[in-house]
Coordinates of N, CA and C in Angstrom, one line a residue:
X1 N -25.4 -10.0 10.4 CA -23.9 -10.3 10.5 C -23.2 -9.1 11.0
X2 N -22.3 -9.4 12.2 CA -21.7 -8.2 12.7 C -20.3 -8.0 11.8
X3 N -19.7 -6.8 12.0 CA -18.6 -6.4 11.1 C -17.5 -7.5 11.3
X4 N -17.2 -8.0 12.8 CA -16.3 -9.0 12.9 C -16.3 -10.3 12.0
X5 N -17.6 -10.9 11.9 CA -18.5 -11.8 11.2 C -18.2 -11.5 9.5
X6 N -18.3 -10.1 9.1 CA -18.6 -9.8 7.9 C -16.5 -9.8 7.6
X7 N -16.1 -9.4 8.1 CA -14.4 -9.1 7.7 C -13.9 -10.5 7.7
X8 N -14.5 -11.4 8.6 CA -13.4 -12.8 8.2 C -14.1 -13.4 6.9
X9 N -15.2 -13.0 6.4 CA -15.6 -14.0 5.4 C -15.4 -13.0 4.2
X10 N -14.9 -12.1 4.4 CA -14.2 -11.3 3.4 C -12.6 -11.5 3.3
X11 N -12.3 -11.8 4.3 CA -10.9 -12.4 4.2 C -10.6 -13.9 3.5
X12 N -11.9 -14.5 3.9 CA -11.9 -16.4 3.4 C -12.2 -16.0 1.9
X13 N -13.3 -15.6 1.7 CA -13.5 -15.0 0.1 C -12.3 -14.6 -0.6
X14 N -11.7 -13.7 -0.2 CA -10.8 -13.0 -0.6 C -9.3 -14.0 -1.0
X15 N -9.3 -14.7 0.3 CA -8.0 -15.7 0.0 C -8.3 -16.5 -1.3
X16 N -9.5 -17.1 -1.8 CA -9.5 -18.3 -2.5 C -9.9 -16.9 -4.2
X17 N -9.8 -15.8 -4.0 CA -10.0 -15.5 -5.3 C -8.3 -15.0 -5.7
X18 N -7.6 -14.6 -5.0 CA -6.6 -14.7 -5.2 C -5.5 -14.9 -3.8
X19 N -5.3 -16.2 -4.1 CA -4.5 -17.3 -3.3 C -2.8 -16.9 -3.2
X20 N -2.3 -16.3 -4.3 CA -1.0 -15.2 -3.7 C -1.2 -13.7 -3.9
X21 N -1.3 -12.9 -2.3 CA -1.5 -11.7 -2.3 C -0.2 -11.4 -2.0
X22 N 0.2 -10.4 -3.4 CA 1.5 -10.0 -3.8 C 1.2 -8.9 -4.0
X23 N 2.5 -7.4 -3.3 CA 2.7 -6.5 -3.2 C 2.3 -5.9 -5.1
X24 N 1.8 -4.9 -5.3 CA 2.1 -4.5 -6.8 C 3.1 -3.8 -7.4
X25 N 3.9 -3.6 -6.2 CA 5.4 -3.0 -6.6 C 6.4 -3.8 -6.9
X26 N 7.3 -3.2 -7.3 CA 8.2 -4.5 -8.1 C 9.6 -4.0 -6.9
X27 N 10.2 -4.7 -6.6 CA 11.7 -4.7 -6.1 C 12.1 -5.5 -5.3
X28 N 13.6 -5.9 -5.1 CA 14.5 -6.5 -4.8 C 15.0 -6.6 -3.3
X29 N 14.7 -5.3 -2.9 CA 15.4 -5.6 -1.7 C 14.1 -4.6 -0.8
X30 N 14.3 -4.4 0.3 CA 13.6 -3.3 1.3 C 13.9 -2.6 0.9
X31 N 15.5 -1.8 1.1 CA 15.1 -0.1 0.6 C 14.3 -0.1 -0.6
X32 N 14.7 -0.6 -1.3 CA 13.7 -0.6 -3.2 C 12.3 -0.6 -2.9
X33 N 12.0 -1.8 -1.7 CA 10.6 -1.5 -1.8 C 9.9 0.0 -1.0
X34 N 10.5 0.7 0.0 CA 10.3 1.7 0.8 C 10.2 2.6 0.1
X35 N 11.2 2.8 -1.5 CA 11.5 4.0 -2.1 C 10.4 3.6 -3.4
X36 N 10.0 2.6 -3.5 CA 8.9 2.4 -4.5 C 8.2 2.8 -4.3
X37 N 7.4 2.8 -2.5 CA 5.8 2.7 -1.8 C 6.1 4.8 -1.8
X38 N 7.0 5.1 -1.2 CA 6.9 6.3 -1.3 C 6.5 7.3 -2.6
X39 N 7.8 6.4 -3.8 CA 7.1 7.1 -5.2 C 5.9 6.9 -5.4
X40 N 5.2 6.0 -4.8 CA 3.7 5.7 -5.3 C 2.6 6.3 -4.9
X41 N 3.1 7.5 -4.2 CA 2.1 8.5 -3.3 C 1.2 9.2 -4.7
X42 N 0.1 9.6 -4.7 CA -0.4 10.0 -5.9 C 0.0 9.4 -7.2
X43 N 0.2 8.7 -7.1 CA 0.6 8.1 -8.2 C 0.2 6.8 -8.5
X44 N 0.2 5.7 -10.1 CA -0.2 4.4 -9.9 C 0.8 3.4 -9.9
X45 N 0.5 2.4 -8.8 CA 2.0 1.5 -9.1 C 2.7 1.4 -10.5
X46 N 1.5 0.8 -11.3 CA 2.1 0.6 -12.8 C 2.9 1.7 -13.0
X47 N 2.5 3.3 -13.1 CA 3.7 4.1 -13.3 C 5.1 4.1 -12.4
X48 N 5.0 3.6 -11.2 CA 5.9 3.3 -10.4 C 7.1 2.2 -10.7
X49 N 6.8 1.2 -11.4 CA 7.2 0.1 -12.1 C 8.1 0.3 -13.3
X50 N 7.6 1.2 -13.8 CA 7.8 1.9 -14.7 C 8.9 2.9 -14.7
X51 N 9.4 3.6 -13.7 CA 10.3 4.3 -13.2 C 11.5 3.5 -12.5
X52 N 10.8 3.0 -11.7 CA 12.1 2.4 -10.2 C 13.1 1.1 -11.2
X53 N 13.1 0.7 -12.4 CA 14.2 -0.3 -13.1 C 15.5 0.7 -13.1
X54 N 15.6 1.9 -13.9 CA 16.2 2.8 -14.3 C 17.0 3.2 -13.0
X55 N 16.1 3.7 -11.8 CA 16.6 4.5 -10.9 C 17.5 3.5 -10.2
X56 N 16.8 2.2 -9.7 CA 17.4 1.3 -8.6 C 18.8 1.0 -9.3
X57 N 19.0 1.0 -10.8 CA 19.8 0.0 -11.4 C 21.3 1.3 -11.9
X58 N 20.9 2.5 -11.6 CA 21.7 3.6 -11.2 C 22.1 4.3 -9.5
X59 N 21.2 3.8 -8.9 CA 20.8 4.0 -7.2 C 20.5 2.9 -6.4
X60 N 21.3 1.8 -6.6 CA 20.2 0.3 -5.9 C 20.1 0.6 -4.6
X61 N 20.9 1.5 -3.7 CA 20.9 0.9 -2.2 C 21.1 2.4 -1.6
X62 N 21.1 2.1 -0.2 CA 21.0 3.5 0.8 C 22.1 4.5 0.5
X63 N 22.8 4.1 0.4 CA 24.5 4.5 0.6 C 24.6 4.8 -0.8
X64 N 24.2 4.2 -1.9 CA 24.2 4.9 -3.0 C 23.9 6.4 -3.5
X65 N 22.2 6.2 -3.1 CA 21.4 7.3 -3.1 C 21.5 8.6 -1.9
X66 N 21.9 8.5 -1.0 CA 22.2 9.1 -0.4 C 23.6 9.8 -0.9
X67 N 24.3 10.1 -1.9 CA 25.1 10.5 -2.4 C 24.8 10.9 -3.4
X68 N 23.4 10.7 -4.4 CA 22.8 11.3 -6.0 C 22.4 12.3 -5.9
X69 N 23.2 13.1 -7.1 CA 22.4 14.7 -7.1 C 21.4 14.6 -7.4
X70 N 20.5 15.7 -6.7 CA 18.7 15.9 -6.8 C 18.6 15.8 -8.1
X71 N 19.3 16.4 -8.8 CA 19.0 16.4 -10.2 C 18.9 15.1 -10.9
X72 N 19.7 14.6 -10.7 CA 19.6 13.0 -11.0 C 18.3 12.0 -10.8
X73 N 18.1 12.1 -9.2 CA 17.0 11.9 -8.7 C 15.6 12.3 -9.4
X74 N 15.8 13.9 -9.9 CA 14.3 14.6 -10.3 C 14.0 14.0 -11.9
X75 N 15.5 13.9 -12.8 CA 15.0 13.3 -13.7 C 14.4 12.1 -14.1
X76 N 14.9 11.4 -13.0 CA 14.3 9.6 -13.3 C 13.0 9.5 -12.6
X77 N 12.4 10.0 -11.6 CA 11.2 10.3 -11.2 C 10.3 11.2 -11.7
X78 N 10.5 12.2 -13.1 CA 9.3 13.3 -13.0 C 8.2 12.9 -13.7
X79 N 8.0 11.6 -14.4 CA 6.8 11.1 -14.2 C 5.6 10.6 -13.5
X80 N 6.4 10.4 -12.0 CA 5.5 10.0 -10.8 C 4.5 11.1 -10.1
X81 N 5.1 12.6 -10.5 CA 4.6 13.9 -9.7 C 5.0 13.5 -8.6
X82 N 4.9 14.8 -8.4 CA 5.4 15.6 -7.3 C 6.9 15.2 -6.8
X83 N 7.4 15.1 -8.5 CA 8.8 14.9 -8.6 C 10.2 15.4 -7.2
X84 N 9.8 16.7 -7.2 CA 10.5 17.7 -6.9 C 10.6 17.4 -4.8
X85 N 9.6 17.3 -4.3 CA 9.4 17.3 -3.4 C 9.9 15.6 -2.8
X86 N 9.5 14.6 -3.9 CA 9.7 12.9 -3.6 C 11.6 12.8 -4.4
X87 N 11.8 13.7 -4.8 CA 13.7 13.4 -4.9 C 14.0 14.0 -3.4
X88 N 13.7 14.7 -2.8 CA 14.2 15.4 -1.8 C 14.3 14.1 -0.7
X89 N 12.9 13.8 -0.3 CA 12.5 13.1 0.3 C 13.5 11.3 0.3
X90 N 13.7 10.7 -1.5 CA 14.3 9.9 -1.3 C 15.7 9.9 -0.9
X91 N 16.7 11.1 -1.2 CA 17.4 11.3 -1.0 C 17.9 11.2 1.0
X92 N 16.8 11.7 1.4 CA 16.7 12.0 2.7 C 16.7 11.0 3.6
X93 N 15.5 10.0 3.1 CA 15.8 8.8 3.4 C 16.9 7.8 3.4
X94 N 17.8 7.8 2.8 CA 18.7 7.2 2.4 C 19.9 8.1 3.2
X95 N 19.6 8.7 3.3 CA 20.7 9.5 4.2 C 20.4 8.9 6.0
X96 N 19.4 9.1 6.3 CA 18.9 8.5 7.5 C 19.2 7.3 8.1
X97 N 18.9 6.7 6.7 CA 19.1 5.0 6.9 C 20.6 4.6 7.5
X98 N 21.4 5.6 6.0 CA 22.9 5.5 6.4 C 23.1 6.3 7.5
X99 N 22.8 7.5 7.4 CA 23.3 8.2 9.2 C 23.0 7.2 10.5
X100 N 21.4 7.0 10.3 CA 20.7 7.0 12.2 C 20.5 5.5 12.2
X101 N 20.8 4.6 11.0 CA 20.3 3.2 11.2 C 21.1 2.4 10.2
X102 N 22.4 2.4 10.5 CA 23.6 1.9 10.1 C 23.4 1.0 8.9
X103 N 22.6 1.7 7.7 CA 22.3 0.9 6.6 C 21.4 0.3 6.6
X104 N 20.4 -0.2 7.9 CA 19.6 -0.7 8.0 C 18.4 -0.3 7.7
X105 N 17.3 -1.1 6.8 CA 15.8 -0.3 6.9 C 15.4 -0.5 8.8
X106 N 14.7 0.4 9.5 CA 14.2 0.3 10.6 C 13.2 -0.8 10.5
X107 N 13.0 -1.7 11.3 CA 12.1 -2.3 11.7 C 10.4 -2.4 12.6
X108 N 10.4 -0.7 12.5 CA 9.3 -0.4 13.5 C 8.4 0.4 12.9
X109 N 7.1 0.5 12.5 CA 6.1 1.7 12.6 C 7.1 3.1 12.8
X110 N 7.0 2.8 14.6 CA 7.3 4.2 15.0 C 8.7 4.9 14.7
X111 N 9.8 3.8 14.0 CA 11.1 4.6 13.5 C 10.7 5.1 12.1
X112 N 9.7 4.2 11.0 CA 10.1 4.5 9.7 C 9.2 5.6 9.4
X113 N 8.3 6.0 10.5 CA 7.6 7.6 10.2 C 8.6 8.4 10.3
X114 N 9.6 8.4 10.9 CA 10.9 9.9 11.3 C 11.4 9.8 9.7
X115 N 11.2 8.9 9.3 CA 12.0 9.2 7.7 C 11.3 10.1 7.2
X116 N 12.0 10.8 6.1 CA 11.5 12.1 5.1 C 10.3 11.9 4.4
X117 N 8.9 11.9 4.5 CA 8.1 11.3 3.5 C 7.5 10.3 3.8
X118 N 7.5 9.5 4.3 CA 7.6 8.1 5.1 C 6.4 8.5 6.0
X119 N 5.0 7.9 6.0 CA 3.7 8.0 6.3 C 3.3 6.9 7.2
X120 N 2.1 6.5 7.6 CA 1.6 5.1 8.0 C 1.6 4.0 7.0
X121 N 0.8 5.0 6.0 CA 0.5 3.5 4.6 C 2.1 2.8 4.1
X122 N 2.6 3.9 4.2 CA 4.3 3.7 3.4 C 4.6 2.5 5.0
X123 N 4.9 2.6 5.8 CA 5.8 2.0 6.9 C 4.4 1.0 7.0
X124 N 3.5 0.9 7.0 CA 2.7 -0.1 7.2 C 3.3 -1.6 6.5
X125 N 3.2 -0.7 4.9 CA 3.7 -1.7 4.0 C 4.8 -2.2 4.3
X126 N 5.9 -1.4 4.9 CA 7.6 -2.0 4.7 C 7.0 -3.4 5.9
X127 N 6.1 -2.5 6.5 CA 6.3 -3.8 8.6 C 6.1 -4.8 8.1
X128 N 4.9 -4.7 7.1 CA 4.1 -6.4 6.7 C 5.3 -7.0 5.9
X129 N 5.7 -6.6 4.5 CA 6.2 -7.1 3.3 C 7.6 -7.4 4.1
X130 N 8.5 -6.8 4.6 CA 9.6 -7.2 4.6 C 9.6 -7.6 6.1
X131 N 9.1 -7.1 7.3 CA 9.2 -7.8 8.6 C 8.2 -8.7 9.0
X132 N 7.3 -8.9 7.8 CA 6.1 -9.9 8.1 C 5.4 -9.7 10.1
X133 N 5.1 -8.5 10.0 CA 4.8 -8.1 10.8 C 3.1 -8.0 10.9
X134 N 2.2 -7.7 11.8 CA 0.7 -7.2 11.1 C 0.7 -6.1 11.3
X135 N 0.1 -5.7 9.8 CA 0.2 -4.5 9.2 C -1.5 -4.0 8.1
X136 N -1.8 -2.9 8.6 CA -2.8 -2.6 7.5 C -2.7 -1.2 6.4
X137 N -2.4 -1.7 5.4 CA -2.4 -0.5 4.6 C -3.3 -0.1 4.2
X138 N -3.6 1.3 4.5 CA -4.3 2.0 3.9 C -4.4 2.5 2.8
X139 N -4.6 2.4 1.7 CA -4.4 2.6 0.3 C -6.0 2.7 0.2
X140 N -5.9 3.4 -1.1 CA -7.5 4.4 -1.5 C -8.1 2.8 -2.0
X141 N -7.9 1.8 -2.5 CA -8.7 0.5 -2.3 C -9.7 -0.1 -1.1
X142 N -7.9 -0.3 -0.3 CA -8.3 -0.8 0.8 C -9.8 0.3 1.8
X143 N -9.6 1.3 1.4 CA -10.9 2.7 2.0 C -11.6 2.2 1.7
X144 N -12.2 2.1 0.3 CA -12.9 2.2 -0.5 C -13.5 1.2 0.1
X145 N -13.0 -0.1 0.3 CA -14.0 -1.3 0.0 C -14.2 -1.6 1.1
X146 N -13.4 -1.0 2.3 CA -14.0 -1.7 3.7 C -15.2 -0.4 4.1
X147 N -15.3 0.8 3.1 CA -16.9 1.2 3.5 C -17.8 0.8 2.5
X148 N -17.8 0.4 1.3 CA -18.7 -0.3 1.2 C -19.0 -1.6 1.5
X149 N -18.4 -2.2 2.2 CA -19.1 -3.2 2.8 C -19.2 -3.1 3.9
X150 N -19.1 -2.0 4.5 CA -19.9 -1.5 5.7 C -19.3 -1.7 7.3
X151 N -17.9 -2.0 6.9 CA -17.0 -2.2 8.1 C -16.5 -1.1 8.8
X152 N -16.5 0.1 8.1 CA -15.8 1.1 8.8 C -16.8 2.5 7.7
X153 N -16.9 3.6 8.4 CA -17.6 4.6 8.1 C -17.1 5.9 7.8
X154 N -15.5 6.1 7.7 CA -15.0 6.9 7.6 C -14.0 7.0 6.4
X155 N -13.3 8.0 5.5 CA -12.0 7.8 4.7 C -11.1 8.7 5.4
X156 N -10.9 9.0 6.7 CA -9.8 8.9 7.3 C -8.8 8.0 7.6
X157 N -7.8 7.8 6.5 CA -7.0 6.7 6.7 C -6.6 5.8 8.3
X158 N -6.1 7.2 9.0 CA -5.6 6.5 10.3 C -6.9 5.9 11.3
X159 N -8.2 6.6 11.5 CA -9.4 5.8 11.9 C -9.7 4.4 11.5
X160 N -9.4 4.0 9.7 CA -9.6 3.5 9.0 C -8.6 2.0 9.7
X161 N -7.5 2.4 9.7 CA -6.4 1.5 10.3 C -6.8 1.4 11.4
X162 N -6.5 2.0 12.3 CA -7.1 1.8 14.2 C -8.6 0.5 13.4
X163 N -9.4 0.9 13.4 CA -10.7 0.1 13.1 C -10.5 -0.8 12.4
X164 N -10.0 -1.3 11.6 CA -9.4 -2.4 10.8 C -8.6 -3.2 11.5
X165 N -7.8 -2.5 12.3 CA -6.8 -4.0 13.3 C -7.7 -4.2 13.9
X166 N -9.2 -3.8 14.8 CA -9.7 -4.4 15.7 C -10.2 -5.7 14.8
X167 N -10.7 -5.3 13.8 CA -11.4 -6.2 13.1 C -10.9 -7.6 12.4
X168 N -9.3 -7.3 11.8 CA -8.7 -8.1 11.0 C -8.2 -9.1 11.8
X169 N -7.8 -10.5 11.6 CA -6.8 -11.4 12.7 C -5.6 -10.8 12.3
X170 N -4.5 -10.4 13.1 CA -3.6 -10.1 13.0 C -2.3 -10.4 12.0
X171 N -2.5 -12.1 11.9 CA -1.6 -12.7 10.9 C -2.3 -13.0 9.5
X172 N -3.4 -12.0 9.4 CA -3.9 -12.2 7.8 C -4.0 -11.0 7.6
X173 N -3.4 -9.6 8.4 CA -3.7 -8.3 8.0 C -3.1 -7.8 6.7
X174 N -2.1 -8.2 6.9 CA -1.4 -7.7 5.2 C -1.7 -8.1 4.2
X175 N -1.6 -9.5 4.0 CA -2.0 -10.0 3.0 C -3.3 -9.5 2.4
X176 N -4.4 -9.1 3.2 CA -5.7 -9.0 3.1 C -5.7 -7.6 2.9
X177 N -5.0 -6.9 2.7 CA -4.5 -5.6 2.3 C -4.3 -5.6 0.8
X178 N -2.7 -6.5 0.4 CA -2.6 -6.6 -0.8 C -4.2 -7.4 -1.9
X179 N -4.9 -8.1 -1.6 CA -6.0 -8.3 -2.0 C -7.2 -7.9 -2.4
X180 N -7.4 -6.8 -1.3 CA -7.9 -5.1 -1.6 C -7.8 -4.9 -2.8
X181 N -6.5 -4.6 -3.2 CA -6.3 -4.0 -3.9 C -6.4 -4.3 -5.4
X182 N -6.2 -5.7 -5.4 CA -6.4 -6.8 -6.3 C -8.0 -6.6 -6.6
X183 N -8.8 -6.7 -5.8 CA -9.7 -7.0 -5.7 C -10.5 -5.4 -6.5
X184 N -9.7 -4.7 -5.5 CA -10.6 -3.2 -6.4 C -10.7 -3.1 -7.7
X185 N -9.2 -3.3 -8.0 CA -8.9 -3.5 -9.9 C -10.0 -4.2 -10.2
X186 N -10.2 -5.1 -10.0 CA -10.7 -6.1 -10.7 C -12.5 -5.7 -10.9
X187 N -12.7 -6.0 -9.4 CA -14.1 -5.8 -9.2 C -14.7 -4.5 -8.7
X188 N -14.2 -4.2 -7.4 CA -14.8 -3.1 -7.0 C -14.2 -1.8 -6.8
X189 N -14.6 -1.5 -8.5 CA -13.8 -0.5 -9.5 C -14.7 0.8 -8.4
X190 N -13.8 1.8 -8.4 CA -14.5 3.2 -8.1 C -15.6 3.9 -8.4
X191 N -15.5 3.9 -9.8 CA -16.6 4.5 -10.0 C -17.6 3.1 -11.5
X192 N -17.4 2.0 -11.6 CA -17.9 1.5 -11.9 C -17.9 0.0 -11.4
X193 N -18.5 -0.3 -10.6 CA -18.3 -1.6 -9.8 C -18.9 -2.4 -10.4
X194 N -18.3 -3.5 -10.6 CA -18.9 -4.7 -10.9 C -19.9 -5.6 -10.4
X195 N -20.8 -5.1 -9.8 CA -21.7 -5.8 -8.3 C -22.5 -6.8 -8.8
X196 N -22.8 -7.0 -10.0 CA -23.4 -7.9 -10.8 C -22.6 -9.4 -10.8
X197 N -21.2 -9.3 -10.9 CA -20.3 -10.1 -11.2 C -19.7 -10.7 -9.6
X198 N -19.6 -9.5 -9.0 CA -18.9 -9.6 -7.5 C -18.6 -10.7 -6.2
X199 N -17.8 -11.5 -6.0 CA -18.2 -12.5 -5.5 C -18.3 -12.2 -3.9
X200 N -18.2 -10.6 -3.4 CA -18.5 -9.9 -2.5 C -20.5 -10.0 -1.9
X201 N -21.0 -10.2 -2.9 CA -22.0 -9.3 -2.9 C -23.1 -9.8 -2.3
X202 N -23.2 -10.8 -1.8 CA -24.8 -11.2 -0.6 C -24.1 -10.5 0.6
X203 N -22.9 -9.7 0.9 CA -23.2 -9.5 2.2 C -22.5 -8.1 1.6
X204 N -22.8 -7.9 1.0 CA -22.3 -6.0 0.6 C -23.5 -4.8 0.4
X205 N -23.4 -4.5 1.8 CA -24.6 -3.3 1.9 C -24.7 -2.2 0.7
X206 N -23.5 -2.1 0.2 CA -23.4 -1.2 -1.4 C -23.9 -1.1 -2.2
X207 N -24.2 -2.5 -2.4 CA -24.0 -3.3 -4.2 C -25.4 -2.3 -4.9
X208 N -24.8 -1.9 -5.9 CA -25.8 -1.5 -7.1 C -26.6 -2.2 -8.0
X209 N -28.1 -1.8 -7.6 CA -28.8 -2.4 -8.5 C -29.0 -2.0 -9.7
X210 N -28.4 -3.4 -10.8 CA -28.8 -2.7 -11.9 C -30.5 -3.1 -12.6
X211 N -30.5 -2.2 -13.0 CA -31.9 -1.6 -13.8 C -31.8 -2.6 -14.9

């Protein structure tokens, strides 16, 4: 089975194990979700979720935040790490949005990298989730499980991406992102995979044999 072969029936598999692939971040609007994906850098959504009620519901929008003292910012975030560095950055963002893009989130890959902090995985997410655009996020999941199943050979995120759009159909890329990730939780845990259970596993070059 070639990788092209092997990715759609990981995608068909994948849709019927879970049939709504939903972001794991919680918010309301785009900026909330851009300033979520960003707090989520080293960090776990769940803690993320955990933080952004408080902040959004003192900070909900661009124009808000882009007027909060860091201090403000540093206290409602210092559970996510790297507190210090992600207030700067949200603040920054929010200034941008309101400066260079009249309140608007950008709509492009290549605008929402110029934001403060704002990556591929971060702007991947906003393209798909809110511009339903095709999008592949890289998230330590999504890595993870497209080399053990033998689609891609690298944990260089951006190779990772490049090689994954050849492979994915374009209008199932995101979704099949958020399912990853579902999927990792669930089954193909990091360091303890379920491969016994896995409904991955006649075509998973990985799978561990247990003894």
């Amino acid at each position: 089975m070639d990788k092209k072969a092997k990715t759609l029936l990981a995608v068909e598999r994948l849709e019927k194990l879970y049939p709504e692939a939903i972001c794991s971040l919680n918010y309301e609007t785009p900026f909330q979700l851009l300033i979520a994906t960003r707090l989520s850098a080293q960090c776990t959504d769940a803690r993320v979720n955990i933080v952004t009620p408080a902040l959004f519901s003192e900070f909900p929008d661009a124009m808000a935040m882009s007027n909060a003292p860091l201090e403000s910012i540093e206290n409602h975030i210092k559970s996510c790490g790297l507190y210090k560095t992600k207030a700067k950055d949200l603040i920054g963002i929010a200034k941008a949005i309101v400066n260079d893009y009249g309140g608007n989130i950008p709509d492009s890959l290549e605008e929402l990298i110029k934001l403060p902090g704002v990556g591929r995985k971060t702007a991947n997410l906003v393209c798909g989730d809110v511009f339903k655009k095709p999008a592949v996020v890289t998230d330590t999941h999504f890595i993870r499980i497209c080399n053990r199943l033998g689609l891609v050979s690298t944990n260089e995120p951006l190779k990772v991406e490049k090689q994954m759009r050849n492979l994915l159909p374009p209008e199932k890329s995101n979704d099949f992102c958020h399912r990853t990730v579902l999927f990792g939780r669930e089954y193909c845990i990091a360091r303890n995979p379920k491969c016994e259970i896995c409904p991955l596993l006649d075509f998973c070059p990985k799978k561990i044999k247990k003894q």
